[in-house]
mmCIF file of C-alpha atoms and ligand atoms in Angstrom:
data_model
loop_
_atom_site.group_PDB
_atom_site.id
_atom_site.type_symbol
_atom_site.label_atom_id
_atom_site.label_comp_id
_atom_site.label_asym_id
_atom_site.label_seq_id
_atom_site.Cartn_x
_atom_site.Cartn_y
_atom_site.Cartn_z
ATOM 1 C CA UNK Y 13 0.000 0.000 0.000
ATOM 2 C CA UNK Y 14 1.319 3.435 -0.904
ATOM 3 C CA UNK Y 15 -0.016 6.413 1.033
ATOM 4 C CA UNK Y 16 1.776 9.074 -1.002
ATOM 5 C CA UNK Y 17 0.320 10.692 -4.099
ATOM 6 C CA UNK Y 18 1.007 9.313 -7.571
ATOM 7 C CA UNK Y 19 2.402 11.621 -10.255
ATOM 8 C CA UNK Y 20 -1.080 12.881 -11.130
ATOM 9 C CA UNK Y 21 -1.683 13.849 -7.514
ATOM 10 C CA UNK Y 22 -3.953 10.933 -6.638
ATOM 11 C CA UNK Y 23 -4.092 9.280 -3.250
ATOM 12 C CA UNK Y 24 -6.145 6.205 -4.141
ATOM 13 C CA UNK Y 25 -9.329 7.649 -5.670
ATOM 14 C CA UNK Y 26 -8.825 11.093 -4.090
ATOM 15 C CA UNK Y 27 -6.843 14.133 -5.260
ATOM 16 C CA UNK Y 28 -6.187 15.213 -8.835
ATOM 17 C CA UNK Y 29 -6.700 18.695 -10.256
ATOM 18 C CA UNK Y 30 -10.286 19.729 -11.016
ATOM 19 C CA UNK Y 31 -9.771 23.289 -12.165
ATOM 20 C CA UNK Y 32 -11.320 25.880 -14.455
ATOM 21 C CA UNK Y 33 -9.597 26.540 -17.777
ATOM 22 C CA UNK Y 34 -8.273 29.888 -16.494
ATOM 23 C CA UNK Y 35 -6.190 28.217 -13.775
ATOM 24 C CA UNK Y 36 -4.708 25.651 -16.100
ATOM 25 C CA UNK Y 37 -1.536 27.530 -17.034
ATOM 26 C CA UNK Y 38 -0.485 28.263 -13.439
ATOM 27 C CA UNK Y 39 -1.325 24.805 -12.142
ATOM 28 C CA UNK Y 40 0.341 23.117 -15.080
ATOM 29 C CA UNK Y 41 3.521 25.125 -14.529
ATOM 30 C CA UNK Y 42 3.539 24.188 -10.845
ATOM 31 C CA UNK Y 43 2.915 20.517 -11.602
ATOM 32 C CA UNK Y 44 5.785 20.427 -14.046
ATOM 33 C CA UNK Y 45 8.395 22.180 -11.936
ATOM 34 C CA UNK Y 46 7.602 21.917 -8.218
ATOM 35 C CA UNK Y 47 9.554 18.738 -7.528
ATOM 36 C CA UNK Y 48 12.596 19.780 -9.484
ATOM 37 C CA UNK Y 49 12.684 23.131 -7.685
ATOM 38 C CA UNK Y 50 11.960 22.031 -4.132
ATOM 39 C CA UNK Y 51 14.271 19.028 -4.287
ATOM 40 C CA UNK Y 52 17.190 20.998 -5.736
ATOM 41 C CA UNK Y 53 20.101 21.399 -3.359
ATOM 42 C CA UNK Y 54 20.156 25.214 -3.454
ATOM 43 C CA UNK Y 55 16.438 25.322 -2.587
ATOM 44 C CA UNK Y 56 16.869 22.799 0.213
ATOM 45 C CA UNK Y 57 19.843 24.713 1.605
ATOM 46 C CA UNK Y 58 17.928 27.982 1.725
ATOM 47 C CA UNK Y 59 14.765 26.302 3.049
ATOM 48 C CA UNK Y 60 16.637 24.485 5.849
ATOM 49 C CA UNK Y 61 18.557 27.590 6.818
ATOM 50 C CA UNK Y 62 15.381 29.656 7.154
ATOM 51 C CA UNK Y 63 13.599 26.904 9.089
ATOM 52 C CA UNK Y 64 16.487 26.938 11.533
ATOM 53 C CA UNK Y 65 17.483 30.604 11.809
ATOM 54 C CA UNK Y 66 14.178 32.322 11.055
ATOM 55 C CA UNK Y 67 11.419 29.952 12.187
ATOM 56 C CA UNK Y 68 13.406 28.561 15.139
ATOM 57 C CA UNK Y 69 13.432 24.887 14.196
ATOM 58 C CA UNK Y 70 13.797 22.191 15.295
ATOM 59 C CA UNK Y 71 10.778 22.647 17.543
ATOM 60 C CA UNK Y 72 11.260 20.756 20.822
ATOM 61 C CA UNK Y 73 9.769 17.350 21.539
ATOM 62 C CA UNK Y 74 8.738 17.834 25.160
ATOM 63 C CA UNK Y 75 8.040 14.997 27.581
ATOM 64 C CA UNK Y 76 4.998 15.966 29.615
ATOM 65 C CA UNK Y 77 5.377 14.456 33.109
ATOM 66 C CA UNK Y 78 1.991 15.523 34.256
ATOM 67 C CA UNK Y 79 -0.052 14.451 31.231
ATOM 68 C CA UNK Y 80 1.855 11.159 31.309
ATOM 69 C CA UNK Y 81 0.976 10.641 34.987
ATOM 70 C CA UNK Y 82 -2.620 11.566 34.385
ATOM 71 C CA UNK Y 83 -3.147 9.247 31.410
ATOM 72 C CA UNK Y 84 -0.807 6.491 32.742
ATOM 73 C CA UNK Y 85 1.370 6.423 29.647
ATOM 74 C CA UNK Y 86 4.244 8.391 28.058
ATOM 75 C CA UNK Y 87 3.158 11.603 26.387
ATOM 76 C CA UNK Y 88 5.398 13.810 24.293
ATOM 77 C CA UNK Y 89 4.295 17.166 22.891
ATOM 78 C CA UNK Y 90 5.701 18.301 19.544
ATOM 79 C CA UNK Y 91 5.965 22.024 20.128
ATOM 80 C CA UNK Y 92 4.944 23.671 16.837
ATOM 81 C CA UNK Y 93 3.482 26.405 19.046
ATOM 82 C CA UNK Y 94 7.036 27.624 19.630
ATOM 83 C CA UNK Y 95 7.694 28.381 15.962
ATOM 84 C CA UNK Y 96 7.968 31.969 14.746
ATOM 85 C CA UNK Y 97 4.405 33.282 14.197
ATOM 86 C CA UNK Y 98 3.024 30.654 16.579
ATOM 87 C CA UNK Y 99 2.124 27.619 14.514
ATOM 88 C CA UNK Y 100 3.260 25.036 11.967
ATOM 89 C CA UNK Y 101 2.007 27.280 9.128
ATOM 90 C CA UNK Y 102 5.397 29.009 8.816
ATOM 91 C CA UNK Y 103 7.032 25.754 7.547
ATOM 92 C CA UNK Y 104 4.852 25.820 4.439
ATOM 93 C CA UNK Y 105 4.932 29.573 3.782
ATOM 94 C CA UNK Y 106 8.742 29.622 3.908
ATOM 95 C CA UNK Y 107 8.794 26.843 1.324
ATOM 96 C CA UNK Y 108 6.210 28.446 -0.939
ATOM 97 C CA UNK Y 109 7.702 31.943 -0.867
ATOM 98 C CA UNK Y 110 11.051 30.498 -1.990
ATOM 99 C CA UNK Y 111 9.202 28.713 -4.802
ATOM 100 C CA UNK Y 112 7.291 31.874 -5.795
ATOM 101 C CA UNK Y 113 10.538 33.828 -6.042
ATOM 102 C CA UNK Y 114 12.074 31.188 -8.258
ATOM 103 C CA UNK Y 115 8.979 31.390 -10.492
ATOM 104 C CA UNK Y 116 9.437 35.170 -10.769
ATOM 105 C CA UNK Y 117 6.117 36.008 -9.079
ATOM 106 C CA UNK Y 118 5.708 39.440 -7.472
ATOM 107 C CA UNK Y 119 2.260 39.282 -5.885
ATOM 108 C CA UNK Y 120 1.154 36.737 -3.268
ATOM 109 C CA UNK Y 121 -2.386 35.811 -2.293
ATOM 110 C CA UNK Y 122 -3.577 33.528 0.495
ATOM 111 C CA UNK Y 123 -6.733 32.432 2.294
ATOM 112 C CA UNK Y 124 -6.897 32.180 6.047
ATOM 113 C CA UNK Y 125 -9.269 30.863 8.719
ATOM 114 C CA UNK Y 126 -7.810 31.405 12.181
ATOM 115 C CA UNK Y 127 -5.438 33.944 10.676
ATOM 116 C CA UNK Y 128 -2.347 31.831 11.393
ATOM 117 C CA UNK Y 129 -1.752 31.092 7.723
ATOM 118 C CA UNK Y 130 -2.466 34.732 6.863
ATOM 119 C CA UNK Y 131 0.091 35.899 9.420
ATOM 120 C CA UNK Y 132 2.655 33.309 8.286
ATOM 121 C CA UNK Y 133 2.157 34.411 4.674
ATOM 122 C CA UNK Y 134 2.291 38.145 5.481
ATOM 123 C CA UNK Y 135 5.476 37.428 7.455
ATOM 124 C CA UNK Y 136 7.380 35.737 4.634
ATOM 125 C CA UNK Y 137 6.115 38.392 2.181
ATOM 126 C CA UNK Y 138 7.460 41.168 4.422
ATOM 127 C CA UNK Y 139 10.825 39.431 4.467
ATOM 128 C CA UNK Y 140 10.807 38.852 0.690
ATOM 129 C CA UNK Y 141 9.480 42.342 -0.109
ATOM 130 C CA UNK Y 142 6.457 40.975 -2.020
ATOM 131 C CA UNK Y 143 2.914 42.349 -2.146
ATOM 132 C CA UNK Y 144 0.508 40.277 -0.046
ATOM 133 C CA UNK Y 145 -3.286 40.009 -0.102
ATOM 134 C CA UNK Y 146 -5.090 37.770 2.389
ATOM 135 C CA UNK Y 147 -8.712 36.669 2.001
ATOM 136 C CA UNK Y 148 -10.482 36.013 5.289
ATOM 137 C CA UNK Y 149 -14.140 35.294 6.061
ATOM 138 C CA UNK Y 150 -15.833 38.225 7.802
ATOM 139 C CA UNK Y 151 -16.796 35.997 10.766
ATOM 140 C CA UNK Y 152 -13.140 35.022 11.205
ATOM 141 C CA UNK Y 153 -12.003 38.641 10.879
ATOM 142 C CA UNK Y 154 -14.197 39.337 13.909
ATOM 143 C CA UNK Y 155 -13.218 36.306 16.014
ATOM 144 C CA UNK Y 156 -9.462 36.392 15.347
ATOM 145 C CA UNK Y 157 -8.789 40.128 15.495
ATOM 146 C CA UNK Y 158 -5.240 39.986 16.953
ATOM 147 C CA UNK Y 159 -4.124 38.138 13.820
ATOM 148 C CA UNK Y 160 -5.882 40.638 11.543
ATOM 149 C CA UNK Y 161 -3.953 43.484 13.203
ATOM 150 C CA UNK Y 162 -0.681 41.569 12.828
ATOM 151 C CA UNK Y 163 -1.248 40.992 9.106
ATOM 152 C CA UNK Y 164 -1.917 44.694 8.600
ATOM 153 C CA UNK Y 165 1.195 45.701 10.532
ATOM 154 C CA UNK Y 166 3.207 43.275 8.391
ATOM 155 C CA UNK Y 167 2.038 45.215 5.342
ATOM 156 C CA UNK Y 168 -0.589 42.802 4.005
ATOM 157 C CA UNK Y 169 -4.011 43.810 2.784
ATOM 158 C CA UNK Y 170 -6.760 41.798 4.498
ATOM 159 C CA UNK Y 171 -9.897 41.409 2.387
ATOM 160 C CA UNK Y 172 -12.956 40.333 4.430
ATOM 161 C CA UNK Y 173 -15.188 37.872 2.553
ATOM 162 C CA UNK Y 174 -18.955 38.230 2.922
ATOM 163 C CA UNK Y 175 -20.207 35.162 0.981
ATOM 164 C CA UNK Y 176 -21.455 31.821 2.414
ATOM 165 C CA UNK Y 177 -21.076 31.628 6.172
ATOM 166 C CA UNK Y 178 -18.078 33.933 5.936
ATOM 167 C CA UNK Y 179 -15.414 31.464 7.035
ATOM 168 C CA UNK Y 180 -12.523 29.500 5.543
ATOM 169 C CA UNK Y 181 -14.322 27.858 2.594
ATOM 170 C CA UNK Y 182 -15.575 31.251 1.416
ATOM 171 C CA UNK Y 183 -12.143 32.855 1.794
ATOM 172 C CA UNK Y 184 -10.670 30.027 -0.319
ATOM 173 C CA UNK Y 185 -13.276 30.616 -3.056
ATOM 174 C CA UNK Y 186 -12.300 34.302 -3.196
ATOM 175 C CA UNK Y 187 -8.575 33.545 -3.345
ATOM 176 C CA UNK Y 188 -9.154 31.144 -6.258
ATOM 177 C CA UNK Y 189 -11.215 33.843 -8.021
ATOM 178 C CA UNK Y 190 -8.380 36.340 -7.541
ATOM 179 C CA UNK Y 191 -5.840 33.913 -9.028
ATOM 180 C CA UNK Y 192 -8.033 33.334 -12.073
ATOM 181 C CA UNK Y 193 -8.129 37.115 -12.613
ATOM 182 C CA UNK Y 194 -4.388 37.595 -11.988
ATOM 183 C CA UNK Y 195 -2.705 34.588 -13.548
ATOM 184 C CA UNK Y 196 0.607 36.143 -14.574
ATOM 185 C CA UNK Y 197 2.242 37.916 -11.626
ATOM 186 C CA UNK Y 198 0.531 36.087 -8.745
ATOM 187 C CA UNK Y 199 1.356 32.972 -6.727
ATOM 188 C CA UNK Y 200 -1.347 31.514 -4.495
ATOM 189 C CA UNK Y 201 0.095 30.208 -1.214
ATOM 190 C CA UNK Y 202 -2.487 27.642 -0.116
ATOM 191 C CA UNK Y 203 -2.305 27.028 3.635
ATOM 192 C CA UNK Y 204 -3.114 23.345 3.887
ATOM 193 C CA UNK Y 205 -2.868 19.997 2.078
ATOM 194 C CA UNK Y 206 -5.905 20.888 -0.028
ATOM 195 C CA UNK Y 207 -6.428 22.328 -3.512
ATOM 196 C CA UNK Y 208 -5.493 20.942 -6.913
ATOM 197 C CA UNK Y 209 -2.369 18.830 -7.469
ATOM 198 C CA UNK Y 210 0.474 19.661 -6.703
ATOM 199 C CA UNK Y 211 -0.598 21.589 -3.584
ATOM 200 C CA UNK Y 212 -1.483 18.639 -1.308
ATOM 201 C CA UNK Y 213 1.811 16.867 -2.020
ATOM 202 C CA UNK Y 214 3.877 20.062 -1.981
ATOM 203 C CA UNK Y 215 2.477 21.304 1.328
ATOM 204 C CA UNK Y 216 2.847 17.829 2.875
ATOM 205 C CA UNK Y 217 6.518 17.801 1.838
ATOM 206 C CA UNK Y 218 7.148 21.207 3.424
ATOM 207 C CA UNK Y 219 5.383 20.133 6.628
ATOM 208 C CA UNK Y 220 7.083 16.721 6.731
ATOM 209 C CA UNK Y 221 9.940 18.353 8.652
ATOM 210 C CA UNK Y 222 7.708 17.800 11.716
ATOM 211 C CA UNK Y 223 7.867 13.990 11.571
ATOM 212 C CA UNK Y 224 11.462 14.084 10.348
ATOM 213 C CA UNK Y 225 12.350 15.829 13.610
ATOM 214 C CA UNK Y 226 10.102 13.613 15.751
ATOM 215 C CA UNK Y 227 12.016 10.566 14.490
ATOM 216 C CA UNK Y 228 15.407 11.987 15.465
ATOM 217 C CA UNK Y 229 14.227 13.448 18.769
ATOM 218 C CA UNK Y 230 12.396 10.309 19.837
ATOM 219 C CA UNK Y 231 15.406 8.116 19.159
ATOM 220 C CA UNK Y 232 17.544 10.503 21.182
ATOM 221 C CA UNK Y 233 15.149 10.600 24.122
ATOM 222 C CA UNK Y 234 13.812 7.046 24.249
ATOM 223 C CA UNK Y 235 16.020 4.899 22.047
ATOM 224 C CA UNK Y 236 12.862 4.023 20.100
ATOM 225 C CA UNK Y 237 12.681 4.521 16.347
ATOM 226 C CA UNK Y 238 8.937 5.047 16.196
ATOM 227 C CA UNK Y 239 6.172 6.145 18.567
ATOM 228 C CA UNK Y 240 3.113 3.981 19.227
ATOM 229 C CA UNK Y 241 0.734 6.848 18.529
ATOM 230 C CA UNK Y 242 0.890 10.149 16.658
ATOM 231 C CA UNK Y 243 -2.113 12.393 17.325
ATOM 232 C CA UNK Y 244 -2.920 15.561 15.375
ATOM 233 C CA UNK Y 245 -5.938 17.736 14.642
ATOM 234 C CA UNK Y 246 -7.242 17.983 11.074
ATOM 235 C CA UNK Y 247 -8.712 21.055 9.445
ATOM 236 C CA UNK Y 248 -7.439 20.719 5.899
ATOM 237 C CA UNK Y 249 -4.819 18.417 7.355
ATOM 238 C CA UNK Y 250 -1.389 20.009 6.966
ATOM 239 C CA UNK Y 251 -0.089 19.687 10.521
ATOM 240 C CA UNK Y 252 -1.365 16.104 10.622
ATOM 241 C CA UNK Y 253 0.209 15.353 7.225
ATOM 242 C CA UNK Y 254 3.515 16.721 8.527
ATOM 243 C CA UNK Y 255 3.341 14.778 11.792
ATOM 244 C CA UNK Y 256 2.322 11.515 10.049
ATOM 245 C CA UNK Y 257 4.499 11.789 6.925
ATOM 246 C CA UNK Y 258 7.593 9.785 7.850
ATOM 247 C CA UNK Y 259 5.509 7.192 9.725
ATOM 248 C CA UNK Y 260 2.977 6.442 6.985
ATOM 249 C CA UNK Y 261 4.718 3.229 6.013
ATOM 250 C CA UNK Y 262 5.465 2.156 9.602
ATOM 251 C CA UNK Y 263 2.188 0.319 10.081
ATOM 252 C CA UNK Y 264 2.885 -0.270 13.786
ATOM 253 C CA UNK Y 265 2.552 3.491 14.375
ATOM 254 C CA UNK Y 266 -1.097 4.319 15.073
ATOM 255 C CA UNK Y 267 -2.046 7.553 13.376
ATOM 256 C CA UNK Y 268 -4.904 9.435 15.038
ATOM 257 C CA UNK Y 269 -6.565 12.332 13.198
ATOM 258 C CA UNK Y 270 -8.936 14.486 15.217
ATOM 259 C CA UNK Y 271 -11.658 16.514 13.534
ATOM 260 C CA UNK Y 272 -13.850 19.229 15.006
ATOM 261 C CA UNK Y 273 -17.260 17.916 16.046
ATOM 262 C CA UNK Y 274 -18.442 21.464 16.819
ATOM 263 C CA UNK Y 275 -21.578 21.197 18.973
ATOM 264 C CA UNK Y 276 -21.750 17.440 18.227
ATOM 265 C CA UNK Y 277 -21.489 15.340 15.069
ATOM 266 C CA UNK Y 278 -25.273 14.871 14.855
ATOM 267 C CA UNK Y 279 -26.298 18.458 15.693
ATOM 268 C CA UNK Y 280 -25.964 19.964 12.222
ATOM 269 C CA UNK Y 281 -23.289 22.278 13.663
ATOM 270 C CA UNK Y 282 -20.104 20.342 13.046
ATOM 271 C CA UNK Y 283 -16.999 20.129 10.888
ATOM 272 C CA UNK Y 284 -16.370 16.382 11.270
ATOM 273 C CA UNK Y 285 -15.822 15.673 7.591
ATOM 274 C CA UNK Y 286 -15.097 11.938 7.668
ATOM 275 C CA UNK Y 287 -18.105 11.265 9.922
ATOM 276 C CA UNK Y 288 -20.455 13.279 7.719
ATOM 277 C CA UNK Y 289 -18.837 13.487 4.288
ATOM 278 C CA UNK Y 290 -19.139 11.816 0.903
ATOM 279 C CA UNK Y 291 -16.731 11.883 -2.048
ATOM 280 C CA UNK Y 292 -16.972 15.149 -3.944
ATOM 281 C CA UNK Y 293 -14.927 17.958 -5.476
ATOM 282 C CA UNK Y 294 -14.080 21.154 -3.586
ATOM 283 C CA UNK Y 295 -11.403 23.761 -4.259
ATOM 284 C CA UNK Y 296 -9.811 21.797 -7.067
ATOM 285 C CA UNK Y 297 -9.477 18.283 -5.730
ATOM 286 C CA UNK Y 298 -11.581 15.200 -5.160
ATOM 287 C CA UNK Y 299 -11.906 14.326 -1.504
ATOM 288 C CA UNK Y 300 -14.420 13.729 1.254
ATOM 289 C CA UNK Y 301 -16.771 16.628 1.633
ATOM 290 C CA UNK Y 302 -19.772 17.583 3.755
ATOM 291 C CA UNK Y 303 -22.567 17.930 1.213
ATOM 292 C CA UNK Y 304 -26.289 17.478 0.745
ATOM 293 C CA UNK Y 305 -27.750 14.589 -1.299
ATOM 294 C CA UNK Y 306 -27.732 16.845 -4.377
ATOM 295 C CA UNK Y 307 -24.113 17.892 -3.897
ATOM 296 C CA UNK Y 308 -24.443 21.309 -2.223
ATOM 297 C CA UNK Y 309 -21.687 21.990 0.299
ATOM 298 C CA UNK Y 310 -22.993 21.945 3.874
ATOM 299 C CA UNK Y 311 -21.814 24.931 5.908
ATOM 300 C CA UNK Y 312 -19.460 23.642 8.616
ATOM 301 C CA UNK Y 313 -19.251 24.846 12.195
ATOM 302 C CA UNK Y 314 -16.493 24.749 14.801
ATOM 303 C CA UNK Y 315 -15.470 27.133 17.593
ATOM 304 C CA UNK Y 316 -12.006 26.810 16.097
ATOM 305 C CA UNK Y 317 -11.627 28.907 12.949
ATOM 306 C CA UNK Y 318 -8.754 26.753 11.672
ATOM 307 C CA UNK Y 319 -10.887 23.579 11.711
ATOM 308 C CA UNK Y 320 -14.087 25.211 10.418
ATOM 309 C CA UNK Y 321 -13.873 23.679 6.918
ATOM 310 C CA UNK Y 322 -16.268 21.245 5.157
ATOM 311 C CA UNK Y 323 -13.548 19.091 3.567
ATOM 312 C CA UNK Y 324 -10.185 17.448 4.260
ATOM 313 C CA UNK Y 325 -7.150 17.017 2.064
ATOM 314 C CA UNK Y 326 -7.102 14.017 -0.305
ATOM 315 C CA UNK Y 327 -4.251 12.348 1.570
ATOM 316 C CA UNK Y 328 -6.454 12.172 4.667
ATOM 317 C CA UNK Y 329 -9.514 11.007 2.742
ATOM 318 C CA UNK Y 330 -7.371 8.102 1.546
ATOM 319 C CA UNK Y 331 -5.955 7.425 5.044
ATOM 320 C CA UNK Y 332 -9.571 7.300 6.244
ATOM 321 C CA UNK Y 333 -10.992 4.919 3.626
ATOM 322 C CA UNK Y 334 -7.951 2.618 3.792
ATOM 323 C CA UNK Y 335 -8.175 2.748 7.628
ATOM 324 C CA UNK Y 336 -4.449 3.611 7.835
ATOM 325 C CA UNK Y 337 -5.417 6.440 10.193
ATOM 326 C CA UNK Y 338 -8.151 6.409 12.798
ATOM 327 C CA UNK Y 339 -10.411 9.463 12.722
ATOM 328 C CA UNK Y 340 -11.901 10.778 15.960
ATOM 329 C CA UNK Y 341 -13.717 14.002 16.647
ATOM 330 C CA UNK Y 342 -13.808 16.382 19.608
ATOM 331 C CA UNK Y 343 -16.563 18.885 20.399
ATOM 332 C CA UNK Y 344 -16.033 22.576 21.190
ATOM 333 C CA UNK Y 345 -16.592 21.748 24.847
ATOM 334 C CA UNK Y 346 -14.104 18.855 24.872
ATOM 335 C CA UNK Y 347 -11.474 21.012 23.176
ATOM 336 C CA UNK Y 348 -11.964 23.917 25.596
ATOM 337 C CA UNK Y 349 -11.649 21.533 28.521
ATOM 338 C CA UNK Y 350 -8.474 19.966 27.091
ATOM 339 C CA UNK Y 351 -6.965 23.417 26.507
ATOM 340 C CA UNK Y 352 -7.618 24.487 30.083
ATOM 341 C CA UNK Y 353 -6.203 21.195 31.387
ATOM 342 C CA UNK Y 354 -2.947 21.548 29.434
ATOM 343 C CA UNK Y 355 -2.654 25.181 30.465
ATOM 344 C CA UNK Y 356 -3.054 24.428 34.162
ATOM 345 C CA UNK Y 357 -0.930 21.304 34.341
ATOM 346 C CA UNK Y 358 1.893 22.219 31.954
ATOM 347 C CA UNK Y 359 1.779 26.012 31.614
ATOM 348 C CA UNK Y 360 1.245 25.752 27.869
ATOM 349 C CA UNK Y 361 -1.749 27.567 26.333
ATOM 350 C CA UNK Y 362 -2.453 25.689 23.082
ATOM 351 C CA UNK Y 363 -4.348 26.925 20.029
ATOM 352 C CA UNK Y 364 -7.996 25.882 19.991
ATOM 353 C CA UNK Y 365 -7.215 23.716 16.961
ATOM 354 C CA UNK Y 366 -4.449 21.851 18.807
ATOM 355 C CA UNK Y 367 -6.779 21.454 21.804
ATOM 356 C CA UNK Y 368 -8.859 19.074 19.663
ATOM 357 C CA UNK Y 369 -5.829 16.781 19.349
ATOM 358 C CA UNK Y 370 -5.278 16.968 23.123
ATOM 359 C CA UNK Y 371 -8.949 16.099 23.719
ATOM 360 C CA UNK Y 372 -8.351 12.756 21.990
ATOM 361 C CA UNK Y 373 -6.162 11.691 24.950
ATOM 362 C CA UNK Y 374 -9.462 11.191 26.814
ATOM 363 C CA UNK Y 375 -10.786 8.852 24.116
ATOM 364 C CA UNK Y 376 -8.015 6.254 23.812
ATOM 365 C CA UNK Y 377 -6.886 3.691 26.379
ATOM 366 C CA UNK Y 378 -3.113 3.641 26.334
ATOM 367 C CA UNK Y 379 -0.755 1.045 27.745
ATOM 368 C CA UNK Y 380 1.738 2.170 30.411
ATOM 369 C CA UNK Y 381 4.706 1.716 28.077
ATOM 370 C CA UNK Y 382 3.145 3.323 25.004
ATOM 371 C CA UNK Y 383 4.929 6.322 23.532
ATOM 372 C CA UNK Y 384 2.392 8.907 22.435
ATOM 373 C CA UNK Y 385 3.236 12.044 20.447
ATOM 374 C CA UNK Y 386 0.668 14.847 20.317
ATOM 375 C CA UNK Y 387 1.304 17.563 17.758
ATOM 376 C CA UNK Y 388 0.689 20.935 19.409
ATOM 377 C CA UNK Y 389 0.127 22.728 16.118
ATOM 378 C CA UNK Y 390 -0.011 26.238 17.542
ATOM 379 C CA UNK Y 391 -0.254 28.526 20.537
ATOM 380 C CA UNK Y 392 -3.389 30.005 22.011
ATOM 381 C CA UNK Y 393 -2.768 33.767 22.047
ATOM 382 C CA UNK Y 394 -5.291 34.294 19.261
ATOM 383 C CA UNK Y 395 -7.932 32.332 21.215
ATOM 384 C CA UNK Y 396 -7.800 34.171 24.533
ATOM 385 C CA UNK Y 397 -11.276 35.623 24.108
ATOM 386 C CA UNK Y 398 -12.880 32.183 23.683
ATOM 387 C CA UNK Y 399 -10.783 30.776 26.544
ATOM 388 C CA UNK Y 400 -11.680 33.562 28.971
ATOM 389 C CA UNK Y 401 -15.354 33.144 28.249
ATOM 390 C CA UNK Y 402 -15.116 29.412 28.901
ATOM 391 C CA UNK Y 403 -12.844 29.760 31.919
ATOM 392 C CA UNK Y 404 -15.210 32.243 33.574
ATOM 393 C CA UNK Y 405 -18.171 29.952 32.925
ATOM 394 C CA UNK Y 406 -16.576 26.959 34.713
ATOM 395 C CA UNK Y 407 -14.847 28.832 37.546
HETATM 396 C C1 PLP U 519 -4.437 26.308 10.506
HETATM 397 C C2 PLP U 519 -4.268 25.570 11.755
HETATM 398 C C3 PLP U 519 -4.729 24.249 11.902
HETATM 399 C C4 PLP U 519 -5.535 23.537 10.860
HETATM 400 O O1 PLP U 519 -4.921 23.385 9.643
HETATM 401 P P1 PLP U 519 -4.271 22.001 9.185
HETATM 402 O O2 PLP U 519 -3.941 22.239 7.748
HETATM 403 O O3 PLP U 519 -5.308 20.951 9.372
HETATM 404 O O4 PLP U 519 -3.085 21.773 10.031
HETATM 405 C C5 PLP U 519 -4.436 23.571 13.074
HETATM 406 N N1 PLP U 519 -3.767 24.175 14.075
HETATM 407 C C6 PLP U 519 -3.336 25.461 13.995
HETATM 408 C C7 PLP U 519 -2.619 26.063 15.139
HETATM 409 C C8 PLP U 519 -3.571 26.194 12.832
HETATM 410 O O5 PLP U 519 -3.132 27.458 12.761
#
């Protein structure tokens, strides 16, 4: 079984490039040159140097005494929250900005949900001196205002999107529309393992540094080559793809993907794609998608803007149908509780997205000698308003 994409961008039956004529030129160019560029030694040298000196990698693999005691097993946290700009998103934007420069592009566009990808994109654009436009649903502009202010200070233009339910899906639609209208000078930095081929594979490669480091760090700390579990939250699926990547073929490693159940999978206010979805096409690739019987996209809901998306990347759709990964879901309430627990027992305030991964610790019975790695995809600064509201309600 091969869990990577084939050369047409297919993961089993999922993936591919379902695009309008007007995007063909840009996508075709990317398909033809991305591997040659990103695997070249001068690209890799520059990419690795920036990951180290600019983003602050490697991110630590931290043994959590207190979570380990509590769950009677061995829990390690992969600290993507400590990266520059506060999440794993910077790994991908550093890679894509280097690619855009090599393609001679001068204008960068991006979509963002929680604002972490918008900030990471605005950051690398500031450094590269390139124009940056970020599309963001109007609801997300309101609920993630610290990130909106950061993007503006970094010199990006933030365009609020008023269509649909004004969240990540709608922002992505607008970014695609922009690219169709500006095909020559613009590169679209997609923030997750979604979109037409080659984006899912390209973004997974940039994020795979996460599992590359876990391997080395785990061996150093435990003498073990592989963990028993890797747990990560899934919005589009980029932090999970990065955390799983180098373990995909180690079948003894249990891969746990955690989706956002919102108010509950059966409530109609949820973003648990694998529980609710059917095969369909969204944003340029075939994957699992929350949709009505006649193929209309169902509006998702999650308290966490980064997980509030009605699809998942094609790699994850394939991991789900082949059962290589186990998919769980955590509600808003379970995530808030997990975030408060980590904060008060380890002094680490996680992003609301990452809190969904932490909530899965409650759902699995571990053995005392299991080695469990939880990917803490980002930090919680942007979520303080939601946390305070919750914290005051349970105090
Ligand atoms: C964007 C984001 C996510 C969700 O995106 P993936 O592509 O699924 O990783 C998760 N955690 C944080 C902190 C994010 O910023």
